[in-house]
Amino acid sequence: MARVHPASAGPAETSTEAAAPTQADPPQVILLGANHKSAPVELRERFFLKPDPIREALQDIASRHDLAELAVLSTCNRFELIGVARPDAAPNPERLLRAWMELHQREKSDSLAAETIRASTYELTGEDAIRHMFTVAASLDSMIVGETQITGQFKDAVSTAQAVGTLGPLLSRLAQDALAAAKKVRSQTAIGRKSVSISSAAIDLARKVFGDLSTQRFAVIGAGDMAAIAARHILAATPKHLTIVNRTMERAEALTKDLGAGQPADLSEIFSVMCQCDVLISSTSAAAIIIDRNLVNRVQNARRGKPLLLIDIALPRDIDPAAGEIEDVYLFDIDDLQQVIQQNTKEREDARDAAQVIITEGVLSFRKWLATSIAKPSLESLNAYLDRIVKRESQKTLSKEVLRSLDAKQIQAIEAMLTAITGRISGDVAIGLRDLIERGSGETAAGVINHLFPERPDAGENKG
Amino acid sequence: MDTHATGLAAGHIGLILGLVGFSLASVLFPLTFGKPSAQTILTRLALSAFVAATLAITWSLVATGLSRADGAGLPTGVMLAACLGWLTIAAYAWLKIKPLGAFLAPLVTLILLLQLFVAPPVAGPGLTSEVPLLAAFHVGMAILGQAFAIGACGVSIFYLWSRSALKRRQLGQLPAQVPAIDRLEKMLVGCLWAGFAFITAGLVTGALYTQLHQIPTGGELEAKVVWALVVWVWYLATLIARNVLNHPGRRIAQMSLGGFVLMAAAYFGMIFFRIPGGL
């Protein structure tokens, strides 16, 4: 993501440190972040912070940089500071930049230059920042669109800020709404329905052949990284049994120990393993085929024609392609899985538009809440102002000589009329303000009311 | 109008409504294989039409049966259609095999059309007190046997479709809303066992009935018995192929389709050649 320059990011971002805010200015969300699009992996590695140091430093950093609210989202692909400036401080992302630098200086003794951060980050304020938060929580801004990890990381970031007391009403509501929209996106669109990794696509494939995997027996050949990932995906599907087969028994044993499940087996036992399993995933670094057609043929005879799914995710391939011709044997290789992944990725991308609609609804709803919460004190301020004027002017007028002859009932009627007039004015302003909120200009209008009718005991003295 | 006439009229209305519902389901079910976005709504509509039609013909059978105090039988075609309808609904509810209706709805429509326009008005004994219980049991077993054999044929079609897509590694061509191939195979074998058991029971009770009531043999009855035995032998061979000779799922599905063709030939042959007594 390109850095957002103040000129291109709307009026909210043109404020500078010098522009002193008034008390009437509505609070604004400010965000400074780096992700896989804006920063190379070397920088993302430097930006990444573990949760503990963030928890320890967050409150102090927030107060030192005049931030009323602050949360940090730190993942391997993303580092973002989300804040709300104090009412008496300008909502400028520059505050976040200094907070960022200090956080890294403190926790990693890493003196990141301001220019280094600026060159690889994006800064957002107001609605852009709000929309970005919704997009991140819904996993639309992730490297793999629709991955689920980000939602958990987002929740962790919110919990950390809540635990240390830097999560105020605004960020709290924002996080709540963003997570609700993310949940909606996940349940109502195809964004996360299809697998986009080789291992998870292999499990999906097994599901297509066998349906319920909890009654199936799995075997994985190999004990390398890919095999370990595949085994973890299999275990997540709670299979009936898992066997890890490897040429070196020690490595198979080490993997089963690491997984905390499964049974190790030597490659020499492959015939008996295949006779007992329903799904076999092969992922070795062998240079030649290790499961040939004859072996599969013998296995199928022994299995009495029970279906066998063979998934070869090794390169070069471990399983003889001719084995797929045998009855009730279904053989897939990495190219077939790639096709599945491409198709699934396309479906996720296609679901983006539908997800954006949900996000826009969420953003609008949040803005309405924000504007209403801003408008509430403004209306209270206006009512108090009008009450003060009515009280003062009625006292002044009724104490005049010409009105001394009025009895209590007549005075009551005059006071009721004045109250009705102010009530009508206040009611009309509330309707107008609600209308402006509906149209998206509520924050500005509320700010104007706050400015014109400040809640001061002397307010209205000169205006009345 | 007396009770008898009212019952027959109600039965007839139920039959017409059932025919309309199954015809509608026949059109809607194939559409569920189209756009994924429209699948849910079309499946719901098709299933609604199918369930309504099944209820209508069941009501038709009950109304007709209750009105026939004279001991006349119920139309076996309608009985078979109702049986197939309930089997499809059960398959949807418990086994989640949603598009089975795409195969069965047109077949049931055809059976009902033949029953209305081609078959003799009353082709078999009804379940009334005047009809011997053994004969009623025989008809019930035979109809259940046919229904399960037809169900096996429907499952075979989806099994062969899924197998072909998997063998060619065309995962996008796997039929939607159908259970995994492993489950389809188990369902196929289950249907074959159930169908075989009912057909066997039908044959045994039929033989007992003809012996006990000294029904004269020859002509239409012999043709009926020969066809029933051919179908029975075929299903026996299919089960032996699966359970003893370990033939692959593909072969069993193909044999199940063959069994259906034999059974259809027997059923429609009896109707078109107007052999009194039907199947």
XYZ file of C-alpha atoms in Angstrom:
743
model
C 0.000 0.000 0.000
C 1.386 3.371 -0.978
C 1.926 5.976 1.611
C -1.103 8.202 1.868
C -0.118 11.795 1.508
C -2.085 14.397 3.368
C -3.137 16.102 0.127
C -4.696 12.963 -1.242
C -6.291 11.707 1.891
C -8.949 14.328 2.423
C -9.256 17.294 4.711
C -8.973 15.255 7.874
C -5.334 14.589 7.174
C -4.292 18.139 6.428
C -4.142 19.060 10.080
C -0.680 19.639 11.396
C 0.833 19.752 14.820
C 0.634 23.559 14.718
C -3.100 23.602 14.093
C -4.403 23.646 17.604
C -7.712 21.871 17.953
C -10.661 23.409 19.647
C -12.652 21.647 22.286
C -15.459 21.351 19.762
C -13.456 19.196 17.315
C -14.863 15.667 17.179
C -12.431 12.850 18.111
C -10.803 11.177 15.127
C -9.249 7.772 14.609
C -5.662 7.983 13.376
C -3.648 5.088 12.052
C -0.067 4.464 11.023
C 0.807 1.070 9.639
C 2.998 -1.125 7.501
C 1.975 -4.348 5.790
C 3.145 -6.829 3.160
C 2.304 -4.345 0.426
C 4.051 -1.315 1.863
C 7.157 -2.798 3.493
C 9.640 -5.531 2.487
C 10.010 -8.565 4.723
C 13.305 -7.284 6.227
C 11.511 -4.212 7.529
C 8.432 -6.127 8.650
C 10.722 -8.323 10.698
C 12.110 -5.230 12.391
C 8.655 -3.789 12.978
C 7.240 -6.944 14.542
C 6.844 -6.871 18.326
C 5.687 -9.628 20.663
C 2.562 -9.002 22.779
C 4.363 -8.754 26.147
C 6.567 -5.745 25.396
C 3.588 -3.995 23.794
C 1.501 -4.602 26.924
C 4.231 -3.212 29.155
C 4.811 -0.030 27.168
C 1.405 0.831 25.714
C -0.045 2.994 28.473
C 3.101 5.005 29.003
C 3.575 5.595 25.282
C -0.062 6.659 24.867
C 0.143 9.259 27.616
C 3.554 10.541 26.472
C 2.208 11.210 22.983
C -1.149 12.755 23.950
C -3.155 9.792 22.787
C -6.459 9.207 24.572
C -6.698 5.742 23.074
C -4.091 3.460 21.510
C -3.898 -0.120 20.238
C -1.105 -1.972 18.433
C -1.689 -4.720 15.901
C 1.524 -6.667 15.419
C 1.632 -9.718 13.128
C 4.276 -11.166 10.808
C 2.775 -9.257 7.894
C 1.450 -6.168 9.601
C 2.382 -3.604 12.223
C -0.206 -0.925 12.890
C -0.737 1.726 15.539
C -4.317 2.861 15.893
C -5.029 5.815 18.117
C -7.327 8.634 19.096
C -5.751 11.936 20.038
C -6.659 13.640 23.297
C -9.369 16.308 22.937
C -6.764 19.033 23.440
C -4.294 17.577 20.921
C -4.333 17.566 17.122
C -5.352 14.222 15.537
C -2.092 13.920 13.648
C -0.533 10.563 12.640
C 2.850 12.182 13.404
C 2.099 11.339 17.048
C 1.859 7.710 16.085
C 5.161 7.898 14.222
C 6.905 9.116 17.367
C 5.097 6.485 19.433
C 6.215 3.840 16.920
C 9.841 4.928 17.128
C 9.784 5.020 20.909
C 8.163 1.610 21.158
C 10.874 0.022 19.037
C 13.635 1.947 20.739
C 12.418 0.732 24.124
C 11.639 -2.856 23.308
C 14.186 -3.763 20.678
C 16.760 -1.015 21.136
C 16.152 -0.588 17.437
C 16.574 3.025 16.403
C 14.299 3.193 13.444
C 14.767 6.413 11.538
C 11.609 8.440 10.976
C 12.327 8.460 7.257
C 12.649 4.671 7.147
C 9.254 4.297 8.756
C 7.662 7.008 6.632
C 8.913 5.412 3.419
C 7.268 2.099 4.131
C 4.116 2.982 6.009
C 0.702 4.371 5.340
C -1.059 6.916 7.489
C -4.802 7.220 7.601
C -7.247 9.368 9.531
C -10.989 9.621 9.997
C -13.142 7.496 7.742
C -10.131 6.084 5.851
C -8.711 4.733 9.101
C -12.112 3.369 10.152
C -12.638 1.613 6.816
C -9.105 0.231 6.952
C -9.776 -1.324 10.365
C -12.922 -3.003 9.048
C -11.001 -4.263 5.981
C -8.169 -5.684 8.097
C -10.502 -7.448 10.549
C -12.407 -9.018 7.641
C -9.110 -10.299 6.192
C -9.567 -8.419 2.923
C -6.192 -6.718 3.330
C -4.333 -9.932 4.167
C -1.654 -11.517 2.008
C -3.990 -14.518 1.626
C -7.427 -12.965 1.363
C -9.887 -14.616 3.714
C -7.331 -16.226 6.060
C -8.710 -16.518 9.556
C -5.624 -15.808 11.660
C -5.912 -12.042 11.364
C -9.268 -11.942 13.152
C -7.714 -13.630 16.181
C -4.723 -11.310 16.075
C -7.058 -8.336 15.826
C -8.952 -9.555 18.905
C -5.634 -10.018 20.758
C -4.597 -6.452 19.954
C -7.915 -5.163 21.299
C -7.645 -7.295 24.460
C -4.119 -6.050 25.123
C -5.204 -2.409 24.823
C -8.224 -3.105 27.011
C -6.083 -4.797 29.653
C -3.722 -1.844 29.975
C -6.497 0.748 29.775
C -5.684 2.375 26.442
C -8.866 1.204 24.786
C -11.438 3.950 25.143
C -15.071 4.051 24.010
C -14.220 4.972 20.424
C -11.686 2.245 19.619
C -13.652 -0.241 21.657
C -16.791 0.373 19.596
C -14.742 0.449 16.381
C -13.189 -2.951 17.168
C -16.564 -4.366 18.142
C -18.205 -3.192 14.903
C -15.231 -4.272 12.752
C -15.276 -7.775 14.248
C -19.041 -8.026 13.796
C -18.658 -7.045 10.130
C -15.794 -9.571 9.762
C -18.044 -12.296 11.135
C -20.761 -11.289 8.676
C -18.289 -11.291 5.784
C -17.141 -14.786 6.737
C -20.647 -16.183 7.105
C -22.352 -14.416 4.206
C -19.680 -14.450 1.487
C -17.381 -17.092 -0.004
C -14.315 -15.210 1.246
C -13.066 -17.923 3.585
C -14.979 -20.930 2.399
C -12.380 -22.445 0.092
C -8.842 -23.540 0.918
C -5.891 -21.736 -0.577
C -2.957 -23.809 0.677
C -1.710 -27.117 -0.724
C -2.251 -28.990 2.532
C -5.722 -27.649 3.228
C -6.717 -28.235 -0.411
C -5.574 -31.849 0.036
C -7.839 -32.199 3.076
C -10.731 -30.639 1.158
C -10.123 -33.162 -1.573
C -10.202 -36.009 0.950
C -13.523 -34.637 2.169
C -14.921 -34.748 -1.382
C -14.023 -38.418 -1.662
C -14.807 -39.598 1.864
C -17.121 -36.997 3.358
C -16.683 -37.451 7.093
C -12.929 -37.694 7.768
C -13.323 -38.672 11.400
C -13.931 -42.264 10.307
C -10.990 -42.384 7.897
C -7.405 -43.557 8.381
C -4.652 -41.303 7.039
C -0.987 -41.861 6.246
C 1.652 -39.253 5.446
C 4.895 -40.255 3.757
C 7.751 -37.920 4.648
C 8.803 -36.039 7.748
C 9.840 -32.693 6.278
C 8.149 -29.300 6.618
C 5.440 -29.959 4.016
C 4.666 -33.346 5.534
C 4.456 -31.778 8.993
C 2.038 -29.086 7.744
C -0.070 -31.728 5.984
C -0.118 -33.861 9.146
C -1.275 -30.859 11.203
C -4.108 -30.199 8.759
C -5.087 -33.858 8.921
C -5.127 -33.824 12.718
C -7.317 -30.731 12.641
C -9.870 -32.865 10.781
C -9.788 -35.395 13.705
C -9.163 -38.554 11.673
C -9.576 -42.080 12.999
C -5.862 -42.768 12.686
C -2.688 -41.154 11.342
C 0.534 -42.905 10.404
C 3.740 -41.020 9.630
C 5.906 -43.059 7.276
C 9.534 -42.190 6.639
C 12.691 -43.771 5.346
C 14.373 -42.817 8.625
C 12.293 -44.122 11.499
C 13.796 -41.605 13.944
C 12.462 -38.693 11.920
C 9.002 -40.249 11.746
C 9.107 -40.719 15.516
C 10.282 -37.148 16.033
C 7.396 -35.814 13.940
C 4.752 -37.860 15.752
C 6.239 -36.656 19.042
C 6.122 -33.082 17.804
C 2.529 -33.495 16.636
C 1.530 -35.226 19.840
C -0.392 -37.764 17.766
C 0.043 -40.401 15.092
C 2.006 -43.581 14.781
C 5.481 -43.731 13.186
C 6.287 -46.352 10.551
C 9.260 -47.257 8.431
C 9.000 -46.925 4.642
C 9.631 -50.673 4.367
C 6.175 -51.185 5.949
C 4.446 -49.151 3.234
C 2.400 -52.089 1.896
C 0.723 -52.815 5.218
C 0.258 -49.094 5.920
C -1.467 -48.590 2.559
C -3.672 -51.622 3.092
C -5.016 -50.038 6.264
C -5.322 -46.386 5.262
C -7.971 -44.596 3.203
C -6.007 -41.450 2.356
C -2.292 -41.291 1.704
C -0.451 -37.997 1.301
C 3.089 -38.265 0.022
C 5.601 -35.473 0.485
C 9.164 -36.736 0.372
C 12.252 -35.341 -1.303
C 12.946 -38.660 -3.022
C 14.392 -38.286 -6.504
C 12.444 -41.233 -7.932
C 9.002 -42.782 -7.603
C 8.556 -44.652 -4.314
C 5.002 -45.977 -4.868
C 4.652 -47.728 -8.210
C 1.615 -49.106 -10.015
C 2.342 -52.705 -9.000
C 2.429 -51.820 -5.330
C -0.903 -49.971 -5.572
C -2.378 -52.882 -7.518
C -1.364 -55.364 -4.828
C -2.674 -53.018 -2.151
C -6.073 -52.685 -3.872
C -6.377 -56.450 -4.210
C -5.705 -56.785 -0.508
C -8.167 -53.988 0.266
C -10.925 -55.825 -1.652
C -11.628 -52.762 -3.805
C -12.128 -50.290 -0.957
C -11.570 -46.731 -2.297
C -8.057 -45.311 -1.814
C -7.170 -41.658 -2.213
C -3.547 -40.905 -3.073
C -2.382 -37.281 -2.927
C 1.131 -36.647 -4.184
C 2.358 -33.209 -3.102
C 6.034 -34.005 -3.707
C 8.201 -32.638 -6.483
C 9.513 -34.744 -8.156
C 6.486 -36.976 -7.749
C 6.534 -39.912 -5.311
C 3.612 -41.870 -6.805
C 3.541 -43.470 -10.239
C 0.894 -41.558 -12.305
C -0.226 -44.906 -13.780
C -1.493 -45.908 -10.306
C -4.446 -43.587 -10.904
C -5.753 -45.957 -13.599
C -6.472 -48.693 -11.049
C -10.135 -49.125 -10.094
C -11.237 -47.315 -6.915
C -7.898 -45.503 -6.682
C -8.119 -41.734 -6.955
C -4.752 -40.098 -7.565
C -4.086 -36.358 -7.450
C -0.790 -34.512 -7.745
C 0.357 -31.013 -6.902
C -0.872 -29.609 -10.234
C -4.400 -30.798 -9.503
C -4.257 -29.167 -6.087
C -2.882 -25.966 -7.639
C -5.919 -25.901 -9.907
C -8.143 -26.236 -6.862
C -6.279 -23.430 -5.123
C -6.450 -21.153 -8.169
C -10.158 -21.755 -8.462
C -10.638 -21.155 -4.737
C -8.523 -18.000 -4.821
C -10.617 -16.714 -7.702
C -13.786 -17.441 -5.754
C -12.374 -15.537 -2.779
C -11.505 -12.600 -5.002
C -14.989 -12.726 -6.534
C -16.438 -12.519 -3.044
C -14.532 -9.282 -2.397
C -17.298 -7.054 -3.806
C -19.923 -8.650 -1.603
C -17.575 -8.274 1.376
C -17.010 -4.593 0.564
C -20.757 -3.982 0.684
C -20.890 -5.467 4.199
C -17.899 -3.375 5.226
C -19.451 -0.185 3.874
C -22.609 -0.927 5.869
C -20.469 -1.463 8.959
C -18.531 1.754 8.439
C -21.749 3.740 7.966
C -23.235 2.230 11.098
C -20.109 3.074 13.075
C -20.098 6.636 11.735
C -23.715 7.035 12.746
C -22.885 5.882 16.243
C -19.887 8.204 16.329
C -21.887 11.190 15.106
C -24.708 10.440 17.557
C -22.288 10.184 20.435
C -20.737 13.479 19.361
C -24.148 15.116 18.868
C -25.495 14.090 22.274
C -23.348 16.463 24.347
C -23.876 19.183 21.685
C -27.644 18.971 22.096
C -27.329 18.886 25.860
C -25.126 21.958 25.615
C -27.698 23.730 23.400
C -30.551 22.874 25.783
C -28.633 24.160 28.772
C -27.809 27.341 26.886
C -31.448 27.969 25.962
C -32.595 27.218 29.523
C -30.173 29.734 30.906
C -31.384 32.439 28.492
C -35.058 31.723 29.228
C -34.469 31.835 32.947
C -32.480 35.041 32.856
C -34.715 36.894 30.369
C -37.962 35.861 32.046
C -36.641 37.020 35.411
C -35.571 40.317 33.830
C -38.873 40.880 32.021
C -41.222 39.764 34.757
C -39.549 42.012 37.285
C -40.508 45.068 35.223
C -43.090 47.469 36.718
C -45.643 47.028 33.980
C -45.886 43.252 34.598
C -45.998 43.340 38.389
C -49.768 43.041 38.372
C -49.639 39.527 36.758
C -50.917 36.754 38.961
C -49.217 33.357 39.404
C -51.293 31.671 36.696
C -50.419 34.335 34.121
C -46.703 34.095 35.001
C -46.903 30.322 34.664
C -48.479 30.680 31.223
C -45.711 33.017 30.038
C -43.028 30.656 31.354
C -44.737 27.693 29.662
C -44.774 29.612 26.375
C -41.033 30.371 26.661
C -40.261 26.734 27.486
C -42.320 25.646 24.481
C -40.382 28.034 22.211
C -36.981 26.760 23.393
C -38.232 23.183 23.229
C -39.297 23.736 19.627
C -35.931 25.295 18.705
C -34.033 22.481 20.393
C -36.266 19.858 18.757
C -35.779 21.358 15.277
C -32.008 21.448 15.768
C -32.045 17.797 16.902
C -34.025 16.808 13.785
C -31.661 18.789 11.557
C -28.653 17.240 13.253
C -30.034 13.744 12.862
C -30.633 14.498 9.190
C -27.026 15.672 8.799
C -25.836 12.529 10.607
C -27.801 10.419 8.144
C -26.099 12.277 5.318
C -22.659 11.878 6.850
C -22.050 15.478 7.946
C -23.086 14.968 11.538
C -19.623 15.259 13.024
C -19.075 18.706 11.484
C -22.520 19.962 12.473
C -22.065 18.722 16.037
C -18.735 20.484 16.134
C -20.392 23.731 15.001
C -23.067 23.435 17.734
C -20.407 22.782 20.342
C -18.542 25.832 19.144
C -21.579 28.164 19.045
C -23.143 27.013 22.291
C -20.324 26.071 24.627
C -21.287 24.759 28.022
C -20.088 27.661 30.150
C -22.010 29.393 32.939
C -21.361 32.805 31.326
C -22.241 31.646 27.815
C -25.008 33.677 26.258
C -24.365 36.729 28.451
C -23.322 38.874 25.493
C -25.302 37.052 22.855
C -28.651 37.235 24.580
C -72.949 -38.260 -3.858
C -72.305 -41.326 -1.652
C -69.153 -41.947 0.420
C -67.718 -44.304 -2.162
C -67.999 -41.744 -4.988
C -66.679 -38.917 -2.772
C -63.643 -41.005 -1.833
C -62.902 -41.867 -5.441
C -63.258 -38.214 -6.490
C -60.905 -37.102 -3.669
C -58.446 -39.804 -4.705
C -58.590 -38.617 -8.282
C -58.002 -34.976 -7.303
C -55.024 -36.064 -5.166
C -53.629 -37.973 -8.121
C -53.936 -34.968 -10.461
C -52.353 -32.656 -7.855
C -49.546 -35.173 -7.358
C -48.978 -35.359 -11.087
C -48.746 -31.549 -11.317
C -46.334 -31.418 -8.345
C -44.044 -34.138 -9.713
C -44.065 -32.504 -13.176
C -43.036 -29.197 -11.602
C -40.306 -30.930 -9.567
C -39.082 -32.653 -12.760
C -38.519 -29.245 -14.337
C -37.016 -27.625 -11.221
C -34.588 -30.353 -10.078
C -32.350 -30.280 -13.207
C -32.104 -26.482 -12.838
C -30.453 -26.945 -9.409
C -27.294 -28.125 -11.203
C -26.913 -24.675 -12.770
C -25.714 -21.447 -11.166
C -24.546 -21.949 -7.571
C -26.200 -18.649 -6.568
C -29.645 -19.969 -7.536
C -29.071 -23.490 -6.182
C -30.514 -22.959 -2.717
C -33.779 -21.368 -3.787
C -34.319 -23.784 -6.696
C -33.591 -26.801 -4.491
C -36.116 -25.523 -1.933
C -38.758 -24.980 -4.630
C -38.129 -28.373 -6.228
C -38.244 -30.158 -2.880
C -41.404 -28.299 -1.862
C -43.124 -29.374 -5.083
C -41.886 -32.938 -4.579
C -43.044 -33.151 -0.943
C -46.431 -31.614 -1.803
C -46.885 -34.081 -4.671
C -45.938 -37.041 -2.444
C -48.456 -35.906 0.179
C -51.116 -35.488 -2.518
C -50.729 -39.013 -3.912
C -50.522 -40.492 -0.416
C -53.801 -38.754 0.374
C -55.153 -40.052 -2.945
C -54.275 -43.627 -1.931
C -55.826 -43.245 1.519
C -59.039 -41.682 0.108
C -59.333 -44.333 -2.591
C -58.550 -47.199 -0.202
C -61.056 -46.078 2.441
C -63.815 -45.695 -0.123
C -63.335 -49.178 -1.583
C -65.282 -51.273 0.818
C -66.056 -53.631 -2.039
C -62.595 -55.102 -1.845
C -61.321 -53.681 -5.092
C -57.567 -53.047 -5.137
C -55.451 -49.900 -5.196
C -53.535 -48.794 -8.297
C -50.005 -50.228 -7.871
C -48.483 -47.446 -9.991
C -49.690 -44.841 -7.499
C -48.488 -47.018 -4.621
C -45.036 -47.253 -6.220
C -44.997 -43.498 -6.883
C -45.853 -42.757 -3.228
C -43.209 -45.200 -2.050
C -40.557 -43.566 -4.272
C -41.650 -40.127 -3.093
C -41.186 -41.027 0.581
C -37.868 -42.747 -0.124
C -36.556 -39.605 -1.847
C -37.712 -37.416 1.042
C -35.996 -39.780 3.507
C -32.807 -39.711 1.408
C -32.871 -35.934 1.503
C -33.614 -35.654 5.213
C -31.168 -38.252 6.543
C -28.543 -38.752 3.866
C -28.446 -35.215 2.453
C -28.581 -36.479 -1.121
C -30.425 -33.481 -2.466
C -30.598 -33.952 -6.250
C -31.952 -37.550 -6.167
C -35.283 -35.993 -7.096
C -33.778 -34.939 -10.452
C -33.816 -38.615 -11.397
C -36.885 -39.780 -9.490
C -39.341 -36.911 -10.135
C -39.558 -37.525 -13.932
C -39.754 -41.270 -13.331
C -42.606 -40.895 -10.858
C -44.352 -38.502 -13.283
C -44.069 -41.123 -16.004
C -45.401 -43.877 -13.714
C -48.402 -41.702 -12.763
C -49.114 -40.790 -16.403
C -49.076 -44.471 -17.346
C -51.309 -45.268 -14.403
C -53.801 -42.599 -15.462
C -53.883 -43.134 -19.200
C -52.462 -46.563 -20.095
C -52.723 -49.037 -17.209
C -55.978 -50.748 -16.252
C -57.907 -48.692 -13.662
C -57.196 -51.104 -10.806
C -54.162 -53.293 -11.245
C -53.588 -54.927 -7.922
C -55.190 -55.930 -4.678
C -55.740 -53.253 -2.064
C -55.096 -53.350 1.638
C -58.722 -53.821 2.562
C -60.117 -56.428 4.890
C -61.677 -58.339 1.997
C -58.334 -58.932 0.333
C -56.226 -61.672 1.930
C -53.438 -60.259 4.082
C -50.859 -62.388 2.277
C -51.727 -60.790 -1.079
C -51.508 -57.308 0.421
C -48.154 -58.193 1.982
C -46.948 -59.545 -1.367
C -47.879 -56.313 -3.162
C -46.272 -54.185 -0.405
C -43.020 -56.170 -0.551
C -42.903 -56.070 -4.348
C -43.458 -52.312 -4.411
C -40.833 -51.670 -1.726
C -38.396 -53.891 -3.635
C -38.998 -51.913 -6.818
C -38.666 -48.604 -4.944
C -35.285 -49.538 -3.430
C -34.043 -50.875 -6.760
C -35.028 -47.593 -8.418
C -33.325 -45.705 -5.555
C -30.156 -47.764 -6.154
C -30.299 -46.747 -9.793
C -30.521 -43.048 -8.848
C -27.584 -43.379 -6.455
C -25.620 -45.256 -9.158
C -26.001 -42.335 -11.542
C -24.516 -39.915 -9.004
C -21.814 -42.435 -8.069
C -20.701 -42.844 -11.704
C -20.825 -39.086 -12.242
C -18.653 -38.431 -9.146
C -16.264 -41.246 -10.037
C -15.817 -39.972 -13.568
C -15.048 -36.431 -12.330
C -12.543 -37.749 -9.759
C -10.830 -40.124 -12.179
C -10.451 -37.335 -14.738
C -9.326 -35.029 -11.908
C -12.025 -32.537 -12.861
C -13.080 -31.530 -9.369
C -15.191 -28.675 -10.704
C -17.428 -31.238 -12.399
C -18.331 -33.074 -9.187
C -22.115 -32.973 -8.730
C -23.136 -30.352 -6.209
C -25.156 -31.170 -3.080
C -24.346 -34.872 -3.325
C -22.567 -36.873 -0.587
C -18.937 -37.967 -1.009
C -18.311 -40.914 -3.348
C -17.442 -43.254 -0.476
C -20.824 -42.572 1.115
C -22.611 -42.933 -2.232
C -21.103 -46.396 -2.608
C -22.284 -47.408 0.848
C -25.779 -46.068 0.067
C -25.803 -47.967 -3.229
C -24.947 -51.264 -1.549
C -27.521 -50.539 1.188
C -30.258 -49.897 -1.411
C -29.314 -53.090 -3.268
C -29.522 -55.185 -0.103
C -32.869 -53.658 0.900
C -34.278 -53.985 -2.641
C -33.125 -57.587 -2.899
C -34.632 -58.485 0.476
C -38.023 -56.966 -0.405
C -38.106 -58.513 -3.896
C -37.294 -61.905 -2.337
C -40.062 -61.466 0.232
C -42.439 -60.417 -2.571
C -41.609 -63.507 -4.597
C -42.005 -65.871 -1.662
C -45.320 -64.376 -0.526
C -46.571 -64.327 -4.143
C -45.763 -68.015 -4.561
C -47.443 -68.835 -1.246
C -50.538 -66.835 -2.197
C -50.984 -68.575 -5.552
C -50.539 -71.971 -3.875
C -52.833 -71.298 -0.920
C -55.630 -69.736 -2.992
C -55.127 -72.062 -5.932
C -54.774 -69.218 -8.411
C -54.721 -70.693 -11.920
C -51.250 -70.442 -13.521
C -50.301 -69.760 -17.125
C -50.394 -66.724 -19.415
C -49.874 -63.406 -17.702
C -48.947 -64.868 -14.337
C -46.097 -66.919 -15.764
C -44.737 -63.901 -17.658
C -44.880 -61.930 -14.448
C -43.096 -64.628 -12.451
C -40.393 -65.068 -15.105
C -39.659 -61.345 -15.204
C -39.625 -61.110 -11.420
C -37.192 -64.029 -11.219
C -34.918 -62.481 -13.864
C -34.793 -59.241 -11.880
C -34.213 -61.168 -8.635
C -31.325 -63.177 -10.174
C -29.773 -60.007 -11.540
C -29.756 -58.310 -8.137
C -28.423 -61.480 -6.525
C -25.576 -61.511 -9.062
C -24.868 -57.835 -8.321
C -24.619 -58.488 -4.596
C -22.368 -61.515 -5.143
C -20.169 -59.415 -7.421
C -19.785 -56.848 -4.671
C -19.517 -58.952 -1.559
C -17.895 -62.151 -2.785
C -15.993 -61.285 -5.936
C -14.994 -57.780 -4.740
C -15.903 -56.107 -8.000
C -15.209 -52.348 -8.010
C -17.881 -49.765 -7.229
C -18.112 -48.774 -10.900
C -19.134 -52.320 -11.917
C -21.738 -52.503 -9.153
C -23.215 -49.158 -10.188
C -23.388 -50.320 -13.811
C -25.032 -53.603 -12.788
C -27.509 -51.673 -10.690
C -28.407 -49.612 -13.778
C -28.820 -52.867 -15.717
C -31.138 -54.177 -13.029
C -33.227 -51.049 -13.322
C -33.497 -51.504 -17.107
C -34.676 -55.099 -16.594
C -37.197 -54.040 -13.998
C -38.472 -51.170 -16.173
C -38.839 -53.573 -19.084
C -40.912 -55.890 -16.878
C -43.025 -53.051 -15.458
C -43.715 -51.171 -18.679
C -43.998 -54.406 -20.659
C -46.849 -55.543 -18.426
C -48.596 -52.201 -18.802
C -48.184 -51.798 -22.559
C -49.088 -55.358 -23.391
C -52.118 -55.065 -21.181
C -51.559 -58.286 -19.331
C -54.372 -58.472 -16.826
C -53.129 -58.236 -13.272
C -50.089 -56.127 -14.219
C -46.967 -56.567 -12.123
